[in-house]
Amino acid sequence: MEQLKVIEIQKNVYAKNDEEAAKVRAEVKQKGVYLMNLMSSPGSGKTTTLVRTIQHLKEKLNIGIIEADIDSDVDAKTIATTGAKVIQLHTGGMCHLDANMTRQGLDILETDGLDLVVLENIGNLVCPASFDTGATLNVMILSVPEGDDKPLKYPKMFKVVDVLLINKLDAIGYFDFDLNAVIERAKALNPNIVIFPMSAKLNQGIDAWCDWLEHAVKSSR
Amino acid sequence: MHELGIMIHIVDQIEEIAKTQHLQHIDTLVLEVGELSGIVPHYLENVYPMAVENSILQHSKLQIHVIPGKVLCRDCHHVFHLVTPQQACPKCQGNNHKLISGQEFNIKEIVAY
Ligand SMILES: Nc1nc2c(ncn2[C@@H]2O[C@H](COP(=O)(O)OP(=O)(O)O)[C@@H](O)[C@H]2O)c(=O)[nH]1
Ligand SMILES: [Mg+2]
Ligand SMILES: [Zn+2]
């Protein structure tokens, strides 16, 4: 019988993914592709917002979508109706995308000629906050029915994102949702966060968000 | 569910280390989990058997070292144990602290041959 020995590793669990993510970020930058990672709880309106965003920007930018939200191709089919290039990643029950899966998605999508690629991450506010995908821009959606206390419950997500979209504002009359409190709580966690209130369903507030995104994509070149 | 995804990510990293170091057997995996890391040790233990199935860690033990959440009060220099993120200094009631420990989530070591 061989001798057991203690092998020191002393490495942060996320460090290896962080290294891969840095590589993905460099790769997309080199190709001139702006990669956006879209995160939220299930049902907050990621797919609906993406459809609106594509409709708004498709004359101005070549857009590709990597769908990872659920283990079926419903969302990919919805996106395909807009005419945007889209692929469905099958993540086999995983609760987040990591940098390696993102690279696979980019390879399958074939990003030549694309200006903007959006990753619809798996619906979850926990793990995607810890696993950097290598995206240039991290965006989250919080929808009104989820409640205004979400920044207190999921502080990490609110800290890592660049943009917060507050969706389903059309439903605010039915819920106890204090918009100003959410904005205040999000800014306390992340002073640089950019916030757009909207209703993807009614196509309200989409303009301001899309103008901002178009500018971000173009000024990154 | 979230702990399972993270545990599988850890197992992949250990498999890679085992391969490069030509290890044949792993007896124990030791993780460090800070009290303020958002990771719950109990759930990691629950998903462990599922995550290690058919891997080199299959029959291994999981050991978790919990690292206390400690902060230094910038106003009165008192060091105290922080349990929730919003918690005032017990000595001066100040809210201006610097985190000393508790956010760790590390693969510390493995016991193997
Ligand atoms: N009332 C309302 N419903 C919305 C809005 N945006 C999306 N929804 C609905 O919310 C549900 C989930 O939307 P979906 O885009 O699939 O969310 P995802 O799971 O985050 O991709 C669908 O029934 C949408 O029609 C909105 O702005 N207002
Ligand atoms: Mg979706
Ligand atoms: Zn104090």
mmCIF file of C-alpha atoms in Angstrom, chain A residues 27-34 114-116 217 220-221:
data_model
loop_
_atom_site.group_PDB
_atom_site.id
_atom_site.type_symbol
_atom_site.label_atom_id
_atom_site.label_comp_id
_atom_site.label_asym_id
_atom_site.label_seq_id
_atom_site.Cartn_x
_atom_site.Cartn_y
_atom_site.Cartn_z
ATOM 1 C CA GLU A 27 -10.341 36.434 -27.758
ATOM 2 C CA VAL A 28 -13.631 38.218 -28.418
ATOM 3 C CA LYS A 29 -11.971 41.605 -28.205
ATOM 4 C CA GLN A 30 -9.447 40.526 -30.788
ATOM 5 C CA LYS A 31 -12.277 39.427 -33.092
ATOM 6 C CA GLY A 32 -14.098 42.720 -32.605
ATOM 7 C CA VAL A 33 -17.113 41.013 -31.012
ATOM 8 C CA TYR A 34 -18.885 42.638 -28.061
ATOM 9 C CA LEU A 114 -21.048 39.768 -35.700
ATOM 10 C CA ASP A 115 -20.863 43.024 -33.708
ATOM 11 C CA LEU A 116 -22.791 41.889 -30.656
ATOM 12 C CA VAL A 217 -20.772 48.354 -28.597
ATOM 13 C CA SER A 220 -15.569 49.527 -27.585
ATOM 14 C CA ARG A 221 -14.052 49.186 -31.049
#
